[in-house]
C-alpha positions as a Markdown table, in Angstrom:
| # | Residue | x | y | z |
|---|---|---|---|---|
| 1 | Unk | 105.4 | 39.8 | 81.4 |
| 2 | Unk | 106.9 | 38.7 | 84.7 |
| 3 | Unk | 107.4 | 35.2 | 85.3 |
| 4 | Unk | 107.3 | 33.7 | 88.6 |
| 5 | Unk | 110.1 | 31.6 | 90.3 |
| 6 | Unk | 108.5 | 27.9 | 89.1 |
| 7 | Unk | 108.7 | 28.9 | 85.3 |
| 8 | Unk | 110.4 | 28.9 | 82.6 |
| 9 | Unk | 110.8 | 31.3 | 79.3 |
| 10 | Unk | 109.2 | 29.0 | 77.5 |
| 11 | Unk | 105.9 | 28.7 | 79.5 |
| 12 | Unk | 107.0 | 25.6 | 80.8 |
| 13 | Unk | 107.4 | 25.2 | 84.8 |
| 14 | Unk | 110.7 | 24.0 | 86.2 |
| 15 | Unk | 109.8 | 20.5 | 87.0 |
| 16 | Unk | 108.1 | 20.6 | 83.5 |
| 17 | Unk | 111.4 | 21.4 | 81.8 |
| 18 | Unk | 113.7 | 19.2 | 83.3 |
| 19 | Unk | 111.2 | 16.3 | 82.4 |
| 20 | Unk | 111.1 | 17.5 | 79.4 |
| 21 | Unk | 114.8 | 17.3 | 79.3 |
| 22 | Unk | 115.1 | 14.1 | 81.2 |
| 23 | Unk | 113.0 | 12.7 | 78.3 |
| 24 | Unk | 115.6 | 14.2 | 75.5 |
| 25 | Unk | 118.5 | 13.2 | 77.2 |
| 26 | Unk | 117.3 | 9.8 | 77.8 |
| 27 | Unk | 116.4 | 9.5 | 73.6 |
| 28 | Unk | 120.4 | 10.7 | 73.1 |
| 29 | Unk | 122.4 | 8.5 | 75.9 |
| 30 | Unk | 120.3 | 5.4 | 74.3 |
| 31 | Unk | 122.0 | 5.6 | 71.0 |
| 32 | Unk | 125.8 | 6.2 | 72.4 |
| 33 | Unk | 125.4 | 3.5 | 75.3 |
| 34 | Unk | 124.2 | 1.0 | 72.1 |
| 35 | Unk | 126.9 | 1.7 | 70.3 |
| 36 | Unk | 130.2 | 2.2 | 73.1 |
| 37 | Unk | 128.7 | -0.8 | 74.7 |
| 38 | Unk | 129.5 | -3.0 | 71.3 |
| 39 | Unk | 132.8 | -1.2 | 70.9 |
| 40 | Unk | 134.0 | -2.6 | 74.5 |
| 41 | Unk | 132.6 | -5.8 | 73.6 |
| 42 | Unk | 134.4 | -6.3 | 70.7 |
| 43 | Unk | 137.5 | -4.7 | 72.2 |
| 44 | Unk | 137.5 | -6.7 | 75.3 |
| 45 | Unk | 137.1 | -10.2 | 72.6 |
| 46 | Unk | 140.5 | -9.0 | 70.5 |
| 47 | Unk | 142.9 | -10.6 | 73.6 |
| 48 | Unk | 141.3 | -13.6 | 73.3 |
| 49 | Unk | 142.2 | -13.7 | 69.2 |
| 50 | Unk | 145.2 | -15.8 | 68.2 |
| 51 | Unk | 146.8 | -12.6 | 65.7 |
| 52 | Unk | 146.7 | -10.6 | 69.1 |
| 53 | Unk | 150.0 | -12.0 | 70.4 |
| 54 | Unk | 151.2 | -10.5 | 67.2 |
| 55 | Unk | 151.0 | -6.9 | 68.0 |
| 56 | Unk | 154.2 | -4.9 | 68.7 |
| 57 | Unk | 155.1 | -3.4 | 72.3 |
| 58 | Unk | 153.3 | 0.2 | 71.1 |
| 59 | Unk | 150.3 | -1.6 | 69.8 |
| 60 | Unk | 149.5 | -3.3 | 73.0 |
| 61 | Unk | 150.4 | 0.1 | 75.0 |
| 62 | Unk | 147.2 | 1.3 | 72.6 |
| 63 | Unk | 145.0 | -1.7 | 73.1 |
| 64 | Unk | 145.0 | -1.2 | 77.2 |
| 65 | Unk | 144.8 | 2.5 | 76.8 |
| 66 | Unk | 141.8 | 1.8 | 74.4 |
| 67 | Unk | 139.9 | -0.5 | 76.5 |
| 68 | Unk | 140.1 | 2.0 | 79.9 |
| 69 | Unk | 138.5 | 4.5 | 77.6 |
| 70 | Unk | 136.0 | 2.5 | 76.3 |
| 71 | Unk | 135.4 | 1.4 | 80.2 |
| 72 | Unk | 135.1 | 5.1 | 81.6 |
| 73 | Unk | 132.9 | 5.8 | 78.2 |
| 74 | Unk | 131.1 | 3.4 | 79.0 |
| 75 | Unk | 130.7 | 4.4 | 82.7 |
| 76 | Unk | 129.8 | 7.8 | 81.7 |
| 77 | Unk | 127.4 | 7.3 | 79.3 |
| 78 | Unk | 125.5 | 4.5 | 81.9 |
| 79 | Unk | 126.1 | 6.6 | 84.8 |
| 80 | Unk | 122.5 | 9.1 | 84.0 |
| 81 | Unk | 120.9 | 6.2 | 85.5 |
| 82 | Unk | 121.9 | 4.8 | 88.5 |
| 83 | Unk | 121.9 | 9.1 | 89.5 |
| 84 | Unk | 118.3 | 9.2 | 88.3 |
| 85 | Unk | 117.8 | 6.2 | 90.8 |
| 86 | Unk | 119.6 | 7.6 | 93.3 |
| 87 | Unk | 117.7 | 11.0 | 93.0 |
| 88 | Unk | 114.2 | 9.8 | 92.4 |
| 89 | Unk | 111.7 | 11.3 | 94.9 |
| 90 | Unk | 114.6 | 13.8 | 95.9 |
| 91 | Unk | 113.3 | 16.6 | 93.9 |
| 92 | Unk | 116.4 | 16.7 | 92.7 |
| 93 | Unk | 115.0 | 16.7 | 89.0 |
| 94 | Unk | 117.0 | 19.7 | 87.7 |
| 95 | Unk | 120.5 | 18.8 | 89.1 |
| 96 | Unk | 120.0 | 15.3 | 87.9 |
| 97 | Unk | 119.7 | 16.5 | 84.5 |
| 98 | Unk | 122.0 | 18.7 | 84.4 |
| 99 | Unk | 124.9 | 16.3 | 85.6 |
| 100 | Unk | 123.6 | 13.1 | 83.2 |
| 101 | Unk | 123.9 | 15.7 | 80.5 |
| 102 | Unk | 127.6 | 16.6 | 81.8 |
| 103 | Unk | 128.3 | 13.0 | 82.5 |
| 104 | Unk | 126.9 | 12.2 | 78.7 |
| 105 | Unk | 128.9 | 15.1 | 77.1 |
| 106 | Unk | 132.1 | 13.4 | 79.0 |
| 107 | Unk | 131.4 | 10.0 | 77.8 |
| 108 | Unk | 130.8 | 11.5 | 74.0 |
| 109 | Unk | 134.6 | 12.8 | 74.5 |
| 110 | Unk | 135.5 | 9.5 | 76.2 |
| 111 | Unk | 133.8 | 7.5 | 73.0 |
| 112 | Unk | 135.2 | 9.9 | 71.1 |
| 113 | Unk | 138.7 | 9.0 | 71.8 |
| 114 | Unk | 137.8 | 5.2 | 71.8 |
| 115 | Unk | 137.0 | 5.1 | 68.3 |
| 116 | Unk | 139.7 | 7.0 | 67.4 |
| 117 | Unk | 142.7 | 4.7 | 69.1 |
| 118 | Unk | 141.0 | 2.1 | 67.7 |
| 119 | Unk | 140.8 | 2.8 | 64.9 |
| 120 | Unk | 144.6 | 4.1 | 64.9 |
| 121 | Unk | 144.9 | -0.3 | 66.7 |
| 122 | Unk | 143.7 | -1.9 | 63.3 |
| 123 | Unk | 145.1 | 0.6 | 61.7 |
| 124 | Unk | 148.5 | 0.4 | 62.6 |
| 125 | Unk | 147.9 | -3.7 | 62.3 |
| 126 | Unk | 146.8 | -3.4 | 58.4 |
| 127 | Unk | 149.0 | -0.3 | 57.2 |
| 128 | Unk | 152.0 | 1.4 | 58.0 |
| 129 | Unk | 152.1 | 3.5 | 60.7 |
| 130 | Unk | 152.3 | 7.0 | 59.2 |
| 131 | Unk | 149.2 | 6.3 | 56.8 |
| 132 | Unk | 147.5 | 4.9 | 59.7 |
| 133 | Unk | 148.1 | 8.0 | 61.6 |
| 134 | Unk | 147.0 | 10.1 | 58.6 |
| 135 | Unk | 143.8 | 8.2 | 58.0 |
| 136 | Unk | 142.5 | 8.4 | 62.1 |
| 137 | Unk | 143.2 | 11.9 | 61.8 |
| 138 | Unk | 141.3 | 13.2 | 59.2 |
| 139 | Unk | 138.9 | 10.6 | 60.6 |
| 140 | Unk | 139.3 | 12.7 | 63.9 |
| 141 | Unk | 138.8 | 16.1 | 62.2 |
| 142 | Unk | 135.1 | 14.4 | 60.6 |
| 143 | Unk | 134.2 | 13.6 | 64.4 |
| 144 | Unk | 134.8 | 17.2 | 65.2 |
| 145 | Unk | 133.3 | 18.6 | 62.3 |
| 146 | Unk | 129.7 | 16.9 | 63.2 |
| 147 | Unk | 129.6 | 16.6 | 66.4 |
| 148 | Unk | 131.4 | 20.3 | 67.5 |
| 149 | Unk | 131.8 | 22.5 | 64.5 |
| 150 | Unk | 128.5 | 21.4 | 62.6 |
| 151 | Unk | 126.0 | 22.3 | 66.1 |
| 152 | Unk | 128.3 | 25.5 | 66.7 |
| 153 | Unk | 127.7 | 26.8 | 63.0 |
| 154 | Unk | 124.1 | 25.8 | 63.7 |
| 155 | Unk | 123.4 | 27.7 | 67.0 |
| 156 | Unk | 125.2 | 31.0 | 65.4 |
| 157 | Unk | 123.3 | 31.3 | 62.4 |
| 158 | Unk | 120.5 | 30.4 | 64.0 |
């Protein structure tokens, strides 16, 4: 069967598709932005604790670097729809999509590594420092299990 410029494999058109995939995308960035938007929150409200004067030189070095990531994570993960403003009536559809789903996939990463030097913050605070590394990396390796080696095993067997 030969299929003509405006569809898809799957039957679907191409304006059909990518509202198909605005719609998915839209369902996934919902539940990161909930939850990187209430890890800046809290983050940013840790200065203002009276224990935070405690932390050490390297601590604070991992705070600051922890709040910019949770910042551009949060940009990137918020950013799918001030470009699907910008783009509306453009029929632009299928580019828009396809960068919110690149900007989503970076502010996963950015997330990603938010919760991780976070968690290596408190963790450093309430252990030593070499069972706090320990812990935020095998913590690390579960993150990449589910969210990159789980979908790969997925996709090759099909």
């Amino acid at each position: 069967m030969v299929q003509d410029e405006g569809t898809s494999s799957g039957g679907e058109s191409k304006s059909e598709r990518a509202d198909r995939r605005w719609v998915e995308l839209l369902q996934e960035v919902r539940v990161a932005q909930t939850g990187v938007q209430i890890l800046l929150a809290f983050l940013l409200s840790v200065a203002f604790t009276p224990r935070f004067i405690e932390l050490r030189s390297a601590d604070r070095d991992i705070y600051v670097v922890t709040i910019v990531l949770g910042a551009a994570a949060t940009a990137a993960l918020i950013a799918p729809v001030p470009l699907h403003r910008a783009v509306t009536g453009q029929r632009m559809k299928p580019k828009a999509v396809t960068w919110s789903s690149r900007l989503t996939v970076t502010g996963l990463l950015l997330l990603l590594c938010t919760i991780v030097c976070a968690m290596l913050l408190i963790l450093r605070f309430v252990l030593n420092d070499v069972l706090a590394a320990w812990i935020v990396l095998g913590v690390l390796a579960w993150f990449v299990a589910c969210w990159v080696v789980l979908p790969a095993w997925i996709r090759r067997t099909g």
